[in-house]
Amino acid sequence: MKVVISEFMDEASVASLSEQFNTVYDPGLVDRRDDLRALLSDARALIVRNRTQVDADILAAAPALEVVGRLGVGLDNIDSESCQVRGIAVIPAVGANALAVAEYVIGTAMVLLRGAYTRSAETAAGQWPRADLSGGREMAGKTLGLIGFGGIGQLTAGLAQALGVSVMAYDPMLAADSPIWGQTKVRPASLDEVLTRADIVSLHVPLTDQTRKLIDRNTLQRMKPGAILINTARGGIVDESALADALRAGSLSGAAVDVFDNEPLPKESPLADLPNTILTPHIAGVTLESNIRVSALIAQRVAEHLQGKIK
Ligand code: NAD
């Protein structure tokens, strides 16, 4: 019984799978589709992150596949419908990297608001850019607007509240009388309220037909002047050219972007060289600790599935 792992996974979890199953671990497979297809000819399990496209082509090469483990949460790189038709279970690592993303949101929000951390070389050289850096803003007293209030949104809210930030969230799938609002002390809001009132807007929705380009030229224009936007959700949710224009025009005062239309980012990306903008290579959910949690969860759930303990 073969398990194929096509992207990086914590070694201890790979070792635990190898003890139980014939396991092929090659994090370079994601970039070698032919090799991946060949290895899948007799595989019963495939474990991926977000870069391996588990599409019709890969599924056709894997006639014995029973389970796909996803080392993360978003499922947009997996053809879940075809998996369902074929009876292939798709197992995401729900919750295991949420804290890493929530800390990324708070960390980047603080860096962007304060704007004081990019002048080390000048400071060391005695140039003392104190006047330039005296206009930084504090977190306390600001309003955080979350778009999507699931696992990551809720954790982010808790961290922000501890810093004196008030939090509102737009999530039409969460009923207005859901106990989650009371438990988290977060105010349910319309999309327009989030856009027009929040100093920091952070996206925590999956990429679906409803959320594709949710943040476009129109919605960006609705945002409070000087607000910041943080996207750790998925690239397709934000119109990258419109975001770049808003940052250049100064209507937004900063952005942190971890996820992109095309990853790796193409050279001609509109997001290159923007003021007060942090770009990171899809690592919001990846820390030493979260990689261990995500890998252990997926190794355990995939093993249970192959052993018939869960269906
Ligand atoms: P979740 O499923 O717990 O929460 C998503 C929430 O979005 C749900 O409450 C849902 O009701 C809401 N939602 C769905 N459609 C909506 C819409 N049209 N408008 C408003 N709200 C809507 O998921 P999560 O664990 O909080 O993760 C959110 C997303 O973050 C994932 O889908 C994934 O794409 C992304 N993510 C990125 C990283 C990273 O490293 N950058 C890591 C983990 C997750």
Coordinates of C-alpha atoms and ligand atoms in Angstrom, one line a residue:
M1 CA 0.0 0.0 0.0
K2 CA 1.7 3.2 -1.1
V3 CA 1.6 6.7 0.3
V4 CA 3.1 9.5 -1.9
I5 CA 4.0 12.9 -0.4
S6 CA 4.7 15.6 -3.0
E7 CA 5.5 18.6 -0.9
F8 CA 7.4 19.3 2.4
M9 CA 6.2 17.6 5.5
D10 CA 7.6 17.4 9.0
E11 CA 10.2 14.5 9.1
A12 CA 8.8 12.9 12.3
S13 CA 5.3 12.5 10.6
V14 CA 6.9 11.2 7.5
A15 CA 8.8 8.6 9.7
S16 CA 5.6 7.6 11.4
L17 CA 3.9 7.0 8.0
S18 CA 7.0 5.1 6.7
E19 CA 6.7 2.7 9.7
Q20 CA 3.2 1.8 8.7
F21 CA 3.1 2.1 4.9
N22 CA 5.4 2.0 1.8
T23 CA 5.9 5.8 1.8
V24 CA 7.5 7.9 -0.9
Y25 CA 8.5 11.3 0.4
D26 CA 9.9 13.7 -2.2
P27 CA 9.1 17.4 -1.7
G28 CA 10.4 18.1 -5.2
L29 CA 7.7 16.0 -6.8
V30 CA 5.4 19.0 -7.0
D31 CA 7.6 20.4 -9.7
R32 CA 8.0 17.0 -11.6
R33 CA 4.5 16.1 -12.8
D34 CA 5.6 13.2 -14.9
D35 CA 7.4 11.5 -11.9
L36 CA 4.4 12.2 -9.7
R37 CA 2.0 10.7 -12.2
A38 CA 4.2 7.6 -12.5
L39 CA 4.4 7.1 -8.7
L40 CA 0.7 7.5 -8.4
S41 CA -0.1 4.5 -10.6
D42 CA -0.4 2.2 -7.5
A43 CA -0.7 4.8 -4.7
R44 CA -3.6 4.6 -2.2
A45 CA -2.8 8.0 -0.6
L46 CA -1.5 11.3 -1.8
I47 CA -0.3 14.1 0.6
V48 CA 0.1 17.6 -0.7
R49 CA 0.3 21.3 0.3
N50 CA -1.2 24.0 -1.9
R51 CA 1.1 23.8 -4.9
T52 CA 0.3 20.3 -6.2
Q53 CA -2.7 20.6 -8.5
V54 CA -4.8 17.5 -7.8
D55 CA -6.7 17.9 -11.1
A56 CA -8.3 15.5 -13.6
D57 CA -4.8 14.7 -15.0
I58 CA -3.4 13.6 -11.7
L59 CA -6.5 11.8 -10.6
A60 CA -6.5 9.8 -13.9
A61 CA -3.0 8.7 -13.1
A62 CA -4.0 7.4 -9.7
P63 CA -6.6 4.6 -10.2
A64 CA -6.1 3.2 -6.7
L65 CA -6.3 6.5 -4.9
E66 CA -8.5 6.4 -1.7
V67 CA -7.4 9.5 0.2
V68 CA -5.8 13.0 -0.4
G69 CA -4.3 14.6 2.7
R70 CA -3.9 18.4 2.5
L71 CA -1.2 19.9 4.6
G72 CA -3.2 23.1 5.1
V73 CA -6.8 24.3 4.7
G74 CA -7.8 25.8 1.4
L75 CA -8.9 23.1 -1.1
D76 CA -8.8 25.2 -4.3
N77 CA -5.9 23.1 -5.7
I78 CA -7.9 19.9 -5.3
D79 CA -10.7 18.9 -7.7
S80 CA -12.9 17.9 -4.7
E81 CA -15.9 17.2 -6.9
S82 CA -14.1 14.6 -8.9
C83 CA -12.7 13.1 -5.7
Q84 CA -16.2 12.8 -4.3
V85 CA -17.5 11.1 -7.5
R86 CA -14.6 8.6 -7.2
G87 CA -15.1 8.1 -3.5
I88 CA -11.7 9.6 -2.7
A89 CA -11.6 11.2 0.8
V90 CA -10.1 14.7 1.0
I91 CA -8.7 15.6 4.4
P92 CA -7.6 19.1 5.2
A93 CA -5.7 20.0 8.4
V94 CA -8.5 22.2 9.8
G95 CA -7.3 24.4 12.6
A96 CA -3.7 23.2 12.7
N97 CA -2.2 26.3 11.1
A98 CA -4.8 28.9 12.2
L99 CA -2.7 30.4 15.0
A100 CA 0.2 31.0 12.7
V101 CA -2.0 32.9 10.3
A102 CA -3.6 34.9 13.1
E103 CA -0.2 36.0 14.5
Y104 CA 0.9 37.0 10.9
V105 CA -2.2 39.3 10.7
I106 CA -1.5 41.0 14.0
G107 CA 2.3 41.2 13.3
T108 CA 1.9 42.7 9.9
A109 CA -0.9 45.1 11.0
M110 CA 1.4 46.4 13.8
V111 CA 4.4 46.8 11.4
L112 CA 2.3 48.6 8.8
L113 CA 0.5 50.9 11.2
R114 CA 3.7 51.9 12.9
G115 CA 5.9 52.2 9.8
A116 CA 9.0 52.5 11.9
Y117 CA 11.0 49.3 11.3
T118 CA 12.7 49.8 7.9
R119 CA 15.4 52.3 8.7
S120 CA 17.9 50.3 10.6
A121 CA 20.8 51.0 8.2
E122 CA 20.3 54.8 8.4
T123 CA 19.9 54.6 12.2
A124 CA 23.1 52.6 12.5
A125 CA 24.9 55.1 10.3
G126 CA 23.9 57.9 12.6
Q127 CA 21.4 59.6 10.3
W128 CA 18.8 59.4 12.9
P129 CA 15.5 59.5 10.9
R130 CA 13.5 60.3 14.0
A131 CA 11.3 63.0 12.5
D132 CA 10.4 60.8 9.5
L133 CA 9.4 57.9 11.8
S134 CA 7.4 59.9 14.4
G135 CA 4.0 59.5 12.7
G136 CA 3.5 55.8 13.4
R137 CA 0.1 54.6 14.6
E138 CA -0.8 52.4 17.6
M139 CA -3.0 49.2 17.4
A140 CA -5.1 50.1 20.5
G141 CA -8.3 51.9 19.7
K142 CA -8.3 50.8 16.1
T143 CA -11.1 48.8 14.4
L144 CA -10.3 45.5 12.8
G145 CA -12.8 44.3 10.1
L146 CA -12.7 40.7 9.3
I147 CA -14.2 39.3 6.1
G148 CA -14.9 35.6 6.9
F149 CA -15.3 34.7 10.5
G150 CA -14.3 31.0 10.7
G151 CA -11.4 29.4 12.6
I152 CA -8.7 31.9 11.6
G153 CA -10.9 35.0 11.8
Q154 CA -12.0 34.1 15.3
L155 CA -8.4 33.5 16.5
T156 CA -7.3 36.8 14.9
A157 CA -10.2 38.6 16.7
G158 CA -9.0 37.2 20.1
L159 CA -5.4 38.4 19.6
A160 CA -6.6 41.8 18.4
Q161 CA -9.0 42.3 21.3
A162 CA -6.1 41.6 23.7
L163 CA -4.4 44.7 22.2
G164 CA -7.4 46.9 22.7
V165 CA -8.7 46.7 19.1
S166 CA -12.4 46.5 18.5
V167 CA -13.5 43.8 16.0
M168 CA -16.4 43.5 13.6
A169 CA -16.8 40.7 11.1
Y170 CA -18.8 40.0 7.9
D171 CA -19.8 36.4 7.4
P172 CA -23.2 35.9 5.9
M173 CA -23.0 32.1 6.5
L174 CA -22.9 32.7 10.2
A175 CA -26.5 33.4 11.5
A176 CA -27.0 36.7 13.3
D177 CA -28.1 34.7 16.4
S178 CA -25.1 32.3 16.4
P179 CA -23.6 32.0 19.9
I180 CA -20.2 32.6 18.3
W181 CA -20.8 36.3 18.2
G182 CA -21.5 36.5 21.9
Q183 CA -18.7 34.1 22.8
T184 CA -16.1 36.1 20.8
K185 CA -17.5 39.6 21.6
V186 CA -17.3 40.4 17.9
R187 CA -19.9 42.5 16.2
P188 CA -21.6 41.1 13.1
A189 CA -21.4 43.6 10.3
S190 CA -22.3 44.0 6.6
L191 CA -19.6 44.0 4.0
D192 CA -20.0 47.7 3.5
E193 CA -19.7 48.5 7.2
V194 CA -16.5 46.5 7.4
L195 CA -15.1 48.4 4.4
T196 CA -16.1 51.9 5.4
R197 CA -15.4 51.6 9.1
A198 CA -12.4 49.4 9.6
D199 CA -8.8 50.7 10.0
I200 CA -7.5 47.2 9.2
V201 CA -9.4 44.9 6.9
S202 CA -8.3 41.2 6.9
L203 CA -9.6 38.5 4.6
H204 CA -10.4 35.0 5.9
V205 CA -12.8 33.5 3.3
P206 CA -12.1 30.6 1.0
L207 CA -11.7 31.2 -2.7
T208 CA -15.1 30.4 -4.2
D209 CA -17.2 31.9 -7.1
Q210 CA -18.7 34.3 -4.5
T211 CA -15.4 35.5 -3.1
R212 CA -13.4 35.7 -6.4
K213 CA -12.4 39.4 -6.8
L214 CA -14.5 40.3 -3.8
I215 CA -12.0 43.1 -3.2
D216 CA -11.9 45.0 -6.5
R217 CA -11.7 48.6 -7.6
N218 CA -15.2 49.3 -6.2
T219 CA -14.8 47.7 -2.8
L220 CA -11.3 49.3 -2.4
Q221 CA -12.8 52.7 -3.0
R222 CA -15.3 52.0 -0.2
M223 CA -12.5 51.5 2.3
K224 CA -11.7 54.1 4.9
P225 CA -9.0 56.5 3.8
G226 CA -5.6 55.4 5.2
A227 CA -6.8 51.9 6.0
I228 CA -4.7 48.8 5.6
L229 CA -5.6 45.5 3.8
I230 CA -4.2 42.1 4.8
N231 CA -4.7 39.1 2.5
T232 CA -3.7 35.7 3.8
A233 CA -6.8 34.0 2.3
R234 CA -6.3 33.4 -1.4
G235 CA -4.9 35.5 -4.3
G236 CA -8.0 35.4 -6.5
I237 CA -10.0 37.2 -3.9
V238 CA -8.2 40.6 -4.5
D239 CA -7.8 42.4 -7.8
E240 CA -4.1 42.9 -7.7
S241 CA -3.9 45.8 -10.1
A242 CA -6.7 47.7 -8.3
L243 CA -4.8 47.1 -5.0
A244 CA -1.6 48.4 -6.5
D245 CA -3.3 51.6 -7.7
A246 CA -5.0 52.2 -4.3
L247 CA -1.6 51.9 -2.6
R248 CA 0.2 54.2 -5.1
A249 CA -2.6 56.7 -4.8
G250 CA -2.3 56.6 -1.0
S251 CA -6.0 55.9 -0.5
L252 CA -4.8 52.8 1.4
S253 CA -1.8 53.3 3.7
G254 CA -0.4 49.8 3.5
A255 CA -1.0 46.2 2.7
A256 CA 0.3 42.8 3.6
V257 CA -0.1 40.1 0.9
D258 CA 0.8 36.5 1.4
V259 CA -1.2 34.9 -1.4
F260 CA -1.3 35.8 -5.1
D261 CA -3.1 35.2 -8.4
N262 CA 0.0 33.4 -9.6
E263 CA 2.5 31.8 -7.2
P264 CA 5.5 32.2 -7.4
L265 CA 4.9 35.9 -8.2
P266 CA 5.7 36.7 -11.9
K267 CA 8.3 39.4 -12.5
E268 CA 5.7 41.8 -14.1
S269 CA 3.4 41.6 -11.0
P270 CA 1.6 44.9 -10.3
L271 CA 2.4 44.3 -6.6
A272 CA 6.1 44.9 -7.1
D273 CA 7.7 48.1 -5.6
L274 CA 4.7 49.4 -3.7
P275 CA 4.9 51.8 -0.8
N276 CA 4.4 50.3 2.8
T277 CA 3.6 46.9 1.4
I278 CA 4.8 43.6 2.8
L279 CA 4.8 40.7 0.4
T280 CA 5.5 37.1 1.7
P281 CA 5.6 33.8 -0.2
H282 CA 2.4 32.1 1.1
I283 CA 3.9 31.5 4.5
A284 CA 1.3 33.0 6.8
G285 CA 0.2 29.5 8.0
V286 CA 3.7 28.0 8.0
T287 CA 5.8 28.1 11.2
L288 CA 8.0 25.5 12.8
E289 CA 5.2 24.8 15.2
S290 CA 2.3 24.7 12.7
N291 CA 4.3 22.5 10.4
I292 CA 4.6 19.9 13.2
R293 CA 0.9 20.2 14.1
V294 CA -0.3 20.1 10.5
S295 CA 1.9 17.2 9.5
A296 CA 1.0 15.1 12.6
L297 CA -2.7 15.7 12.1
I298 CA -2.6 14.7 8.4
A299 CA -0.3 11.7 9.0
Q300 CA -2.7 10.4 11.7
R301 CA -5.9 11.0 9.7
V302 CA -4.5 9.5 6.5
A303 CA -3.2 6.4 8.3
E304 CA -6.6 6.0 10.0
H305 CA -8.3 6.3 6.7
L306 CA -6.1 3.7 5.1
Q307 CA -6.6 1.3 8.0
G308 CA -10.4 1.7 7.6
K309 CA -10.9 3.4 11.0
I310 CA -12.5 6.4 9.3
K311 CA -14.5 6.6 6.1
Ligands
NAD1 P1 -13.0 28.5 7.8 O1 -13.7 27.6 6.9 O2 -12.9 28.1 9.3 O3 -13.7 29.9 7.7 C1 -14.0 30.5 6.5 C2 -15.2 31.4 6.8 O4 -15.5 32.2 5.6 C3 -16.5 30.6 7.2 O5 -17.0 31.1 8.5 C4 -17.5 30.9 6.1 O6 -18.8 31.1 6.6 C5 -17.0 32.3 5.6 N1 -17.4 32.6 4.2 C6 -17.5 31.7 3.2 N2 -17.9 32.4 2.1 C7 -18.0 33.7 2.4 C8 -18.4 34.8 1.7 N3 -18.8 34.8 0.4 N4 -18.4 36.0 2.4 C9 -18.1 36.1 3.7 N5 -17.7 35.0 4.4 C10 -17.7 33.8 3.8 O7 -11.6 28.7 7.2 P2 -10.2 29.2 7.9 O8 -9.5 28.1 8.6 O9 -10.6 30.4 8.8 O10 -9.4 29.7 6.7 C11 -9.8 30.8 5.8 C12 -9.0 30.7 4.5 O11 -7.7 31.1 4.8 C13 -8.9 29.3 3.9 O12 -9.9 29.1 3.0 C14 -7.6 29.4 3.2 O13 -7.8 29.7 1.8 C15 -6.8 30.5 3.9 N6 -5.6 30.1 4.5 C16 -4.4 30.6 4.1 C17 -3.2 30.2 4.8 C18 -1.9 30.8 4.4 O14 -0.8 30.2 4.7 N7 -1.9 31.9 3.8 C19 -3.3 29.2 5.8 C20 -4.5 28.7 6.2 C21 -5.7 29.2 5.5

